[in-house]
mmCIF file of C-alpha atoms and ligand atoms in Angstrom:
data_model
loop_
_atom_site.group_PDB
_atom_site.id
_atom_site.type_symbol
_atom_site.label_atom_id
_atom_site.label_comp_id
_atom_site.label_asym_id
_atom_site.label_seq_id
_atom_site.Cartn_x
_atom_site.Cartn_y
_atom_site.Cartn_z
ATOM 1 C CA UNK A 1234 -29.364 -2.910 -8.180
ATOM 2 C CA UNK A 1235 -32.607 -4.785 -8.528
ATOM 3 C CA UNK A 1236 -33.237 -6.914 -5.498
ATOM 4 C CA UNK A 1237 -35.388 -9.972 -5.093
ATOM 5 C CA UNK A 1238 -37.160 -11.285 -1.981
ATOM 6 C CA UNK A 1239 -34.980 -14.234 -0.882
ATOM 7 C CA UNK A 1240 -31.458 -15.505 -0.805
ATOM 8 C CA UNK A 1241 -30.521 -19.171 -0.358
ATOM 9 C CA UNK A 1242 -28.035 -19.248 2.555
ATOM 10 C CA UNK A 1243 -26.478 -22.589 3.687
ATOM 11 C CA UNK A 1244 -29.631 -24.542 2.800
ATOM 12 C CA UNK A 1245 -32.271 -22.067 3.995
ATOM 13 C CA UNK A 1246 -34.036 -19.308 2.194
ATOM 14 C CA UNK A 1247 -33.696 -16.021 4.101
ATOM 15 C CA UNK A 1248 -35.133 -12.550 3.367
ATOM 16 C CA UNK A 1249 -32.697 -10.641 1.087
ATOM 17 C CA UNK A 1250 -31.899 -8.033 3.779
ATOM 18 C CA UNK A 1251 -31.109 -10.734 6.372
ATOM 19 C CA UNK A 1252 -28.427 -12.461 4.281
ATOM 20 C CA UNK A 1253 -25.492 -11.080 6.211
ATOM 21 C CA UNK A 1254 -22.119 -12.171 7.485
ATOM 22 C CA UNK A 1255 -19.600 -10.954 10.098
ATOM 23 C CA UNK A 1256 -17.131 -8.252 9.067
ATOM 24 C CA UNK A 1257 -14.276 -10.583 10.053
ATOM 25 C CA UNK A 1258 -15.282 -13.142 7.421
ATOM 26 C CA UNK A 1259 -12.060 -14.661 6.020
ATOM 27 C CA UNK A 1260 -13.075 -14.155 2.371
ATOM 28 C CA UNK A 1261 -13.692 -10.422 2.906
ATOM 29 C CA UNK A 1262 -10.087 -10.034 4.058
ATOM 30 C CA UNK A 1263 -8.287 -12.410 1.790
ATOM 31 C CA UNK A 1264 -10.541 -13.131 -1.281
ATOM 32 C CA UNK A 1265 -11.002 -16.821 -0.346
ATOM 33 C CA UNK A 1266 -14.178 -17.410 -2.268
ATOM 34 C CA UNK A 1267 -15.317 -19.026 -5.533
ATOM 35 C CA UNK A 1268 -18.377 -18.068 -7.450
ATOM 36 C CA UNK A 1269 -20.508 -18.539 -10.551
ATOM 37 C CA UNK A 1270 -22.537 -16.413 -12.868
ATOM 38 C CA UNK A 1271 -25.408 -18.179 -14.535
ATOM 39 C CA UNK A 1272 -28.323 -16.929 -16.675
ATOM 40 C CA UNK A 1273 -31.926 -18.027 -16.964
ATOM 41 C CA UNK A 1274 -33.983 -17.045 -20.018
ATOM 42 C CA UNK A 1275 -37.617 -17.093 -20.945
ATOM 43 C CA UNK A 1276 -37.876 -19.356 -23.939
ATOM 44 C CA UNK A 1277 -39.821 -18.789 -27.168
ATOM 45 C CA UNK A 1278 -42.629 -20.972 -25.810
ATOM 46 C CA UNK A 1279 -42.893 -18.979 -22.566
ATOM 47 C CA UNK A 1280 -41.168 -21.546 -20.354
ATOM 48 C CA UNK A 1281 -38.055 -20.639 -18.386
ATOM 49 C CA UNK A 1282 -34.635 -22.420 -18.711
ATOM 50 C CA UNK A 1283 -31.305 -21.999 -17.054
ATOM 51 C CA UNK A 1284 -28.416 -22.258 -19.532
ATOM 52 C CA UNK A 1285 -25.933 -25.027 -18.749
ATOM 53 C CA UNK A 1286 -26.743 -25.024 -15.045
ATOM 54 C CA UNK A 1287 -25.109 -28.417 -14.341
ATOM 55 C CA UNK A 1288 -21.805 -27.227 -16.026
ATOM 56 C CA UNK A 1289 -21.821 -24.118 -13.905
ATOM 57 C CA UNK A 1290 -22.336 -26.048 -10.669
ATOM 58 C CA UNK A 1291 -19.581 -28.485 -11.711
ATOM 59 C CA UNK A 1292 -17.187 -25.543 -12.374
ATOM 60 C CA UNK A 1293 -18.028 -24.076 -8.942
ATOM 61 C CA UNK A 1294 -16.970 -27.338 -7.329
ATOM 62 C CA UNK A 1295 -13.841 -27.436 -9.481
ATOM 63 C CA UNK A 1296 -12.922 -23.895 -8.564
ATOM 64 C CA UNK A 1297 -13.341 -24.889 -4.890
ATOM 65 C CA UNK A 1298 -11.223 -27.927 -5.396
ATOM 66 C CA UNK A 1299 -8.428 -25.838 -6.936
ATOM 67 C CA UNK A 1300 -8.493 -23.481 -3.943
ATOM 68 C CA UNK A 1301 -9.036 -26.290 -1.376
ATOM 69 C CA UNK A 1302 -12.296 -24.871 -0.251
ATOM 70 C CA UNK A 1303 -14.520 -27.634 0.994
ATOM 71 C CA UNK A 1304 -18.003 -27.015 -0.307
ATOM 72 C CA UNK A 1305 -20.430 -29.316 1.596
ATOM 73 C CA UNK A 1306 -22.831 -29.693 -1.366
ATOM 74 C CA UNK A 1307 -22.859 -32.047 -4.343
ATOM 75 C CA UNK A 1308 -23.364 -30.791 -7.911
ATOM 76 C CA UNK A 1309 -26.989 -32.107 -7.808
ATOM 77 C CA UNK A 1310 -27.682 -30.230 -4.515
ATOM 78 C CA UNK A 1311 -26.305 -26.961 -5.990
ATOM 79 C CA UNK A 1312 -28.427 -27.417 -9.125
ATOM 80 C CA UNK A 1313 -31.584 -27.984 -6.951
ATOM 81 C CA UNK A 1314 -30.674 -24.983 -4.765
ATOM 82 C CA UNK A 1315 -30.311 -22.627 -7.798
ATOM 83 C CA UNK A 1316 -33.721 -23.749 -9.148
ATOM 84 C CA UNK A 1317 -35.264 -23.366 -5.644
ATOM 85 C CA UNK A 1318 -33.910 -19.815 -5.431
ATOM 86 C CA UNK A 1319 -35.406 -18.877 -8.796
ATOM 87 C CA UNK A 1320 -38.741 -20.371 -7.841
ATOM 88 C CA UNK A 1321 -39.135 -18.787 -4.385
ATOM 89 C CA UNK A 1322 -38.323 -15.471 -6.021
ATOM 90 C CA UNK A 1323 -40.676 -16.147 -8.925
ATOM 91 C CA UNK A 1324 -37.927 -15.092 -11.321
ATOM 92 C CA UNK A 1325 -38.678 -16.290 -14.858
ATOM 93 C CA UNK A 1326 -35.471 -14.710 -16.299
ATOM 94 C CA UNK A 1327 -32.367 -13.252 -14.821
ATOM 95 C CA UNK A 1328 -28.960 -13.822 -13.256
ATOM 96 C CA UNK A 1329 -27.983 -16.429 -10.688
ATOM 97 C CA UNK A 1330 -24.955 -15.831 -8.402
ATOM 98 C CA UNK A 1331 -23.830 -18.707 -6.269
ATOM 99 C CA UNK A 1332 -20.758 -18.078 -4.104
ATOM 100 C CA UNK A 1333 -18.974 -20.341 -1.617
ATOM 101 C CA UNK A 1334 -16.619 -18.554 0.780
ATOM 102 C CA UNK A 1335 -14.418 -19.106 3.804
ATOM 103 C CA UNK A 1336 -16.329 -17.697 6.751
ATOM 104 C CA UNK A 1337 -15.708 -16.274 10.207
ATOM 105 C CA UNK A 1338 -13.245 -17.988 12.563
ATOM 106 C CA UNK A 1339 -9.465 -17.746 12.554
ATOM 107 C CA UNK A 1340 -8.123 -14.412 11.299
ATOM 108 C CA UNK A 1341 -4.820 -15.791 10.035
ATOM 109 C CA UNK A 1342 -4.218 -16.528 6.347
ATOM 110 C CA UNK A 1343 -4.454 -20.295 6.993
ATOM 111 C CA UNK A 1344 -8.176 -20.952 6.707
ATOM 112 C CA UNK A 1345 -7.943 -23.835 9.174
ATOM 113 C CA UNK A 1346 -11.390 -24.999 10.293
ATOM 114 C CA UNK A 1347 -13.255 -21.833 9.413
ATOM 115 C CA UNK A 1348 -16.727 -22.680 8.109
ATOM 116 C CA UNK A 1349 -17.303 -22.702 4.366
ATOM 117 C CA UNK A 1350 -20.561 -20.932 3.582
ATOM 118 C CA UNK A 1351 -22.639 -20.937 0.408
ATOM 119 C CA UNK A 1352 -25.215 -18.452 -0.723
ATOM 120 C CA UNK A 1353 -27.261 -18.195 -3.931
ATOM 121 C CA UNK A 1354 -28.730 -14.896 -5.030
ATOM 122 C CA UNK A 1355 -30.783 -14.210 -8.083
ATOM 123 C CA UNK A 1356 -31.855 -10.905 -9.679
ATOM 124 C CA UNK A 1357 -33.128 -9.480 -12.940
ATOM 125 C CA UNK A 1358 -30.218 -8.464 -15.135
ATOM 126 C CA UNK A 1359 -30.378 -7.178 -18.694
ATOM 127 C CA UNK A 1360 -27.449 -6.870 -21.125
ATOM 128 C CA UNK A 1361 -24.287 -6.438 -19.016
ATOM 129 C CA UNK A 1362 -22.470 -4.117 -21.456
ATOM 130 C CA UNK A 1363 -25.710 -2.477 -22.633
ATOM 131 C CA UNK A 1364 -28.275 -3.461 -25.196
ATOM 132 C CA UNK A 1365 -26.605 -1.185 -27.735
ATOM 133 C CA UNK A 1366 -23.302 -3.019 -27.222
ATOM 134 C CA UNK A 1367 -24.824 -6.299 -28.345
ATOM 135 C CA UNK A 1368 -25.935 -4.573 -31.527
ATOM 136 C CA UNK A 1369 -23.123 -2.122 -32.387
ATOM 137 C CA UNK A 1370 -20.142 -3.510 -30.502
ATOM 138 C CA UNK A 1371 -17.860 -1.884 -27.939
ATOM 139 C CA UNK A 1372 -14.605 0.045 -27.732
ATOM 140 C CA UNK A 1373 -11.780 -1.661 -25.839
ATOM 141 C CA UNK A 1374 -8.168 -1.117 -24.916
ATOM 142 C CA UNK A 1375 -5.264 -3.287 -24.038
ATOM 143 C CA UNK A 1376 -4.828 -3.053 -20.350
ATOM 144 C CA UNK A 1377 -1.585 -1.939 -18.720
ATOM 145 C CA UNK A 1378 -2.223 -4.794 -16.266
ATOM 146 C CA UNK A 1379 -1.201 -8.258 -17.407
ATOM 147 C CA UNK A 1380 -3.355 -11.301 -16.664
ATOM 148 C CA UNK A 1381 -1.936 -13.352 -13.856
ATOM 149 C CA UNK A 1382 0.902 -15.864 -14.427
ATOM 150 C CA UNK A 1383 -0.578 -19.347 -14.287
ATOM 151 C CA UNK A 1384 1.449 -20.083 -11.132
ATOM 152 C CA UNK A 1385 0.578 -16.732 -9.414
ATOM 153 C CA UNK A 1386 -3.172 -17.260 -9.068
ATOM 154 C CA UNK A 1387 -5.173 -20.250 -10.304
ATOM 155 C CA UNK A 1388 -6.693 -18.943 -13.501
ATOM 156 C CA UNK A 1389 -8.960 -22.000 -13.998
ATOM 157 C CA UNK A 1390 -10.766 -21.160 -10.726
ATOM 158 C CA UNK A 1391 -13.493 -18.567 -10.934
ATOM 159 C CA UNK A 1392 -12.169 -17.083 -7.654
ATOM 160 C CA UNK A 1393 -13.000 -13.824 -5.950
ATOM 161 C CA UNK A 1394 -9.278 -13.070 -5.265
ATOM 162 C CA UNK A 1395 -8.518 -13.304 -8.992
ATOM 163 C CA UNK A 1396 -10.886 -10.461 -9.548
ATOM 164 C CA UNK A 1397 -8.556 -7.813 -8.163
ATOM 165 C CA UNK A 1398 -6.711 -8.137 -11.454
ATOM 166 C CA UNK A 1399 -9.973 -7.641 -13.342
ATOM 167 C CA UNK A 1400 -11.083 -4.701 -11.199
ATOM 168 C CA UNK A 1401 -7.733 -2.884 -11.846
ATOM 169 C CA UNK A 1402 -8.089 -3.418 -15.591
ATOM 170 C CA UNK A 1403 -11.791 -2.388 -15.653
ATOM 171 C CA UNK A 1404 -11.306 0.844 -13.735
ATOM 172 C CA UNK A 1405 -8.425 1.823 -15.964
ATOM 173 C CA UNK A 1406 -10.442 1.091 -19.150
ATOM 174 C CA UNK A 1407 -13.591 2.839 -17.997
ATOM 175 C CA UNK A 1408 -11.774 5.911 -16.745
ATOM 176 C CA UNK A 1409 -9.804 6.118 -20.024
ATOM 177 C CA UNK A 1410 -13.119 6.199 -21.861
ATOM 178 C CA UNK A 1411 -13.323 2.563 -23.033
ATOM 179 C CA UNK A 1412 -16.074 0.018 -22.344
ATOM 180 C CA UNK A 1413 -13.799 -2.945 -21.475
ATOM 181 C CA UNK A 1414 -10.162 -4.024 -21.166
ATOM 182 C CA UNK A 1415 -8.311 -6.822 -22.905
ATOM 183 C CA UNK A 1416 -5.466 -8.208 -20.883
ATOM 184 C CA UNK A 1417 -2.302 -9.796 -22.240
ATOM 185 C CA UNK A 1418 -0.736 -12.769 -20.511
ATOM 186 C CA UNK A 1419 2.727 -12.474 -18.968
ATOM 187 C CA UNK A 1420 4.302 -13.594 -22.262
ATOM 188 C CA UNK A 1421 2.526 -10.830 -24.138
ATOM 189 C CA UNK A 1422 -0.124 -12.896 -25.937
ATOM 190 C CA UNK A 1423 -3.774 -11.903 -25.763
ATOM 191 C CA UNK A 1424 -5.476 -13.605 -22.722
ATOM 192 C CA UNK A 1425 -9.014 -12.406 -21.968
ATOM 193 C CA UNK A 1426 -11.110 -9.484 -20.722
ATOM 194 C CA UNK A 1427 -12.095 -8.702 -17.155
ATOM 195 C CA UNK A 1428 -14.899 -11.301 -17.159
ATOM 196 C CA UNK A 1429 -15.100 -12.357 -20.798
ATOM 197 C CA UNK A 1430 -13.246 -14.602 -23.227
ATOM 198 C CA UNK A 1431 -12.191 -13.167 -26.639
ATOM 199 C CA UNK A 1432 -12.588 -14.442 -30.180
ATOM 200 C CA UNK A 1433 -11.352 -13.030 -33.497
ATOM 201 C CA UNK A 1434 -12.291 -13.865 -37.070
ATOM 202 C CA UNK A 1435 -9.887 -13.534 -40.005
ATOM 203 C CA UNK A 1436 -10.343 -14.850 -43.551
ATOM 204 C CA UNK A 1437 -13.266 -16.884 -42.276
ATOM 205 C CA UNK A 1438 -11.244 -18.689 -39.561
ATOM 206 C CA UNK A 1439 -12.322 -18.208 -35.984
ATOM 207 C CA UNK A 1440 -9.647 -18.096 -33.317
ATOM 208 C CA UNK A 1441 -9.791 -17.996 -29.472
ATOM 209 C CA UNK A 1442 -7.116 -18.068 -26.895
ATOM 210 C CA UNK A 1443 -6.162 -21.566 -25.508
ATOM 211 C CA UNK A 1444 -7.195 -22.661 -22.047
ATOM 212 C CA UNK A 1445 -4.029 -21.575 -20.360
ATOM 213 C CA UNK A 1446 -4.125 -18.168 -18.656
ATOM 214 C CA UNK A 1447 -7.871 -17.840 -19.108
ATOM 215 C CA UNK A 1448 -10.959 -18.924 -17.189
ATOM 216 C CA UNK A 1449 -12.653 -21.616 -19.254
ATOM 217 C CA UNK A 1450 -15.850 -19.913 -20.070
ATOM 218 C CA UNK A 1451 -18.986 -21.884 -20.539
ATOM 219 C CA UNK A 1452 -20.153 -19.402 -23.120
ATOM 220 C CA UNK A 1453 -16.746 -19.797 -24.841
ATOM 221 C CA UNK A 1454 -17.152 -23.559 -25.042
ATOM 222 C CA UNK A 1455 -20.787 -23.214 -26.192
ATOM 223 C CA UNK A 1456 -19.769 -20.803 -28.996
ATOM 224 C CA UNK A 1457 -16.889 -23.098 -30.107
ATOM 225 C CA UNK A 1458 -19.354 -25.976 -30.325
ATOM 226 C CA UNK A 1459 -22.012 -23.875 -32.140
ATOM 227 C CA UNK A 1460 -19.483 -22.498 -34.634
ATOM 228 C CA UNK A 1461 -17.932 -25.944 -35.386
ATOM 229 C CA UNK A 1462 -21.493 -27.435 -35.864
ATOM 230 C CA UNK A 1463 -22.267 -24.613 -38.286
ATOM 231 C CA UNK A 1464 -19.167 -25.576 -40.339
ATOM 232 C CA UNK A 1465 -16.701 -22.904 -39.175
ATOM 233 C CA UNK A 1466 -13.090 -23.752 -38.451
ATOM 234 C CA UNK A 1467 -12.318 -22.744 -34.852
ATOM 235 C CA UNK A 1468 -8.661 -22.736 -33.668
ATOM 236 C CA UNK A 1469 -7.667 -22.488 -30.011
ATOM 237 C CA UNK A 1470 -4.350 -20.759 -30.506
ATOM 238 C CA UNK A 1471 -2.274 -17.932 -29.091
ATOM 239 C CA UNK A 1472 -2.438 -14.573 -30.846
ATOM 240 C CA UNK A 1473 -1.011 -11.072 -30.457
ATOM 241 C CA UNK A 1474 -2.651 -7.707 -30.058
ATOM 242 C CA UNK A 1475 -1.766 -6.707 -33.623
ATOM 243 C CA UNK A 1476 -3.572 -9.797 -34.916
ATOM 244 C CA UNK A 1477 -6.666 -8.360 -33.323
ATOM 245 C CA UNK A 1478 -5.983 -4.966 -34.915
ATOM 246 C CA UNK A 1479 -6.084 -6.569 -38.354
ATOM 247 C CA UNK A 1480 -8.856 -9.089 -37.697
ATOM 248 C CA UNK A 1481 -12.058 -8.864 -39.739
ATOM 249 C CA UNK A 1482 -14.159 -9.271 -36.646
ATOM 250 C CA UNK A 1483 -13.709 -9.719 -32.900
ATOM 251 C CA UNK A 1484 -16.106 -10.472 -30.053
ATOM 252 C CA UNK A 1485 -16.368 -11.334 -26.323
ATOM 253 C CA UNK A 1486 -18.206 -14.204 -24.748
ATOM 254 C CA UNK A 1487 -19.411 -14.567 -21.129
ATOM 255 C CA UNK A 1488 -22.555 -15.229 -19.248
ATOM 256 C CA UNK A 1489 -22.910 -11.584 -18.300
ATOM 257 C CA UNK A 1490 -21.771 -10.138 -21.642
ATOM 258 C CA UNK A 1491 -23.325 -12.974 -23.738
ATOM 259 C CA UNK A 1492 -21.836 -12.438 -27.209
ATOM 260 C CA UNK A 1493 -20.737 -8.822 -27.490
ATOM 261 C CA UNK A 1494 -18.969 -7.525 -30.696
ATOM 262 C CA UNK A 1495 -15.758 -5.485 -30.355
ATOM 263 C CA UNK A 1496 -15.731 -2.605 -32.823
ATOM 264 C CA UNK A 1497 -12.452 -0.946 -31.813
ATOM 265 C CA UNK A 1498 -9.208 -1.902 -30.034
ATOM 266 C CA UNK A 1499 -6.634 0.776 -29.096
ATOM 267 C CA UNK A 1500 -8.247 3.237 -31.547
ATOM 268 C CA UNK A 1501 -7.945 0.834 -34.414
ATOM 269 C CA UNK A 1502 -11.328 0.050 -36.011
ATOM 270 C CA UNK A 1503 -11.880 -3.710 -36.240
ATOM 271 C CA UNK A 1504 -13.131 -4.693 -39.740
ATOM 272 C CA UNK A 1505 -16.054 -2.506 -40.762
ATOM 273 C CA UNK A 1506 -16.421 -1.081 -37.248
ATOM 274 C CA UNK A 1507 -19.640 -2.920 -36.373
ATOM 275 C CA UNK A 1508 -20.680 -6.474 -35.763
ATOM 276 C CA UNK A 1509 -19.409 -8.586 -38.681
ATOM 277 C CA UNK A 1510 -21.366 -11.343 -40.440
ATOM 278 C CA UNK A 1511 -19.768 -14.258 -38.562
ATOM 279 C CA UNK A 1512 -20.280 -12.473 -35.258
ATOM 280 C CA UNK A 1513 -23.895 -11.803 -36.152
ATOM 281 C CA UNK A 1514 -24.443 -15.384 -37.197
ATOM 282 C CA UNK A 1515 -23.085 -16.828 -33.990
ATOM 283 C CA UNK A 1516 -24.826 -14.254 -31.864
ATOM 284 C CA UNK A 1517 -28.091 -15.219 -33.436
ATOM 285 C CA UNK A 1518 -27.472 -18.930 -32.946
ATOM 286 C CA UNK A 1519 -26.326 -18.335 -29.341
ATOM 287 C CA UNK A 1520 -29.529 -16.430 -28.460
ATOM 288 C CA UNK A 1521 -31.718 -19.037 -30.312
ATOM 289 C CA UNK A 1522 -29.971 -21.777 -28.287
ATOM 290 C CA UNK A 1523 -30.388 -20.147 -24.851
ATOM 291 C CA UNK A 1524 -34.009 -19.369 -25.640
ATOM 292 C CA UNK A 1525 -34.775 -22.981 -26.520
ATOM 293 C CA UNK A 1526 -35.166 -22.480 -30.288
ATOM 294 C CA UNK A 1527 -32.362 -24.817 -31.163
ATOM 295 C CA UNK A 1528 -33.533 -28.301 -30.407
ATOM 296 C CA UNK A 1529 -30.097 -29.791 -31.144
ATOM 297 C CA UNK A 1530 -28.863 -28.228 -27.820
ATOM 298 C CA UNK A 1531 -31.912 -28.962 -25.678
ATOM 299 C CA UNK A 1532 -29.563 -30.835 -23.299
ATOM 300 C CA UNK A 1533 -27.985 -27.459 -22.334
ATOM 301 C CA UNK A 1534 -31.257 -26.194 -20.909
ATOM 302 C CA UNK A 1535 -32.602 -26.847 -17.398
ATOM 303 C CA UNK A 1536 -36.273 -25.971 -17.548
ATOM 304 C CA UNK A 1537 -38.193 -24.799 -14.507
ATOM 305 C CA UNK A 1538 -41.561 -23.144 -13.802
ATOM 306 C CA UNK A 1539 -41.888 -20.175 -11.390
HETATM 307 C C1 PLP B 874 -16.740 -15.900 -15.704
HETATM 308 C C2 PLP B 874 -15.560 -15.505 -16.518
HETATM 309 C C3 PLP B 874 -15.572 -15.652 -17.894
HETATM 310 C C4 PLP B 874 -16.772 -16.060 -18.722
HETATM 311 O O1 PLP B 874 -17.213 -17.371 -18.363
HETATM 312 P P1 PLP B 874 -18.606 -17.851 -18.697
HETATM 313 O O2 PLP B 874 -18.687 -19.274 -18.160
HETATM 314 O O3 PLP B 874 -18.836 -17.802 -20.159
HETATM 315 O O4 PLP B 874 -19.564 -16.931 -18.001
HETATM 316 C C5 PLP B 874 -14.403 -15.277 -18.590
HETATM 317 N N1 PLP B 874 -13.313 -14.791 -17.955
HETATM 318 C C6 PLP B 874 -13.344 -14.686 -16.608
HETATM 319 C C7 PLP B 874 -12.108 -14.173 -15.993
HETATM 320 C C8 PLP B 874 -14.431 -14.986 -15.859
HETATM 321 O O5 PLP B 874 -14.411 -14.868 -14.568
#
């Protein structure tokens, strides 16, 4: 992994290698943590901008609220801390990872008065599923693991504990020779991937899963908005795996994966077997938007200078 010099840790910037916690940290044992994944891009004019930084910080606090983790920072303070971390590391473009977690104290499940700690790390990160994936699309399988029931774990929280489900599905998919897994919900409908939301396109209509068993992706909401503004019909509706098999196009969205086409599901080629025209159109608009070339969405960008 590519490191940077400093990590923001409970309000102070500390050298990367000194950002450490005790091995009896509650979150390490029980998954009691909430996190974010955010990206900063160098814009066409050479300036840097974080994409929807305020919305990500708001979601971090909402995730913490769901899990009753008391984060001692406001949205504004988290926004400022993310920018400060980018600046001290002179990072013009890359990935931002804030995480708030229950720290060292009582070892029981009940977190009691254990301290809640917050760190923000940043590092350079290219295309998560590979540059070729963005261009040609990826091969995916339906996981044998179902996405959690909405009353088992809180799917609207971006919580570390929830990721055990994602890790199981990801290992299975990778070791079976696929790039990514699509999980079904407990009722058998398509839910989402291990860290991405899913969209399909059929007869010109775009569909994505409703905000039930999924994490409400900020990339997902951005793409819905971009697509509707471009005149496409977007439906948030349940669909089945065989509807994906016969879709004309399919793609994933996520901060890490950006907008990645799906070219195959369970050995059925989707559409023409490469990124379709709607996918390409939305991908182009998405990258233009995050890179500040789409003035209509200037409000989504938080500019900074390194
Ligand atoms: C983070 C995440 C996503 C994508 O959300 P973005 O806000 O677009 O990055 C989708 N699904 C899960 C499970 C996630 O954790």
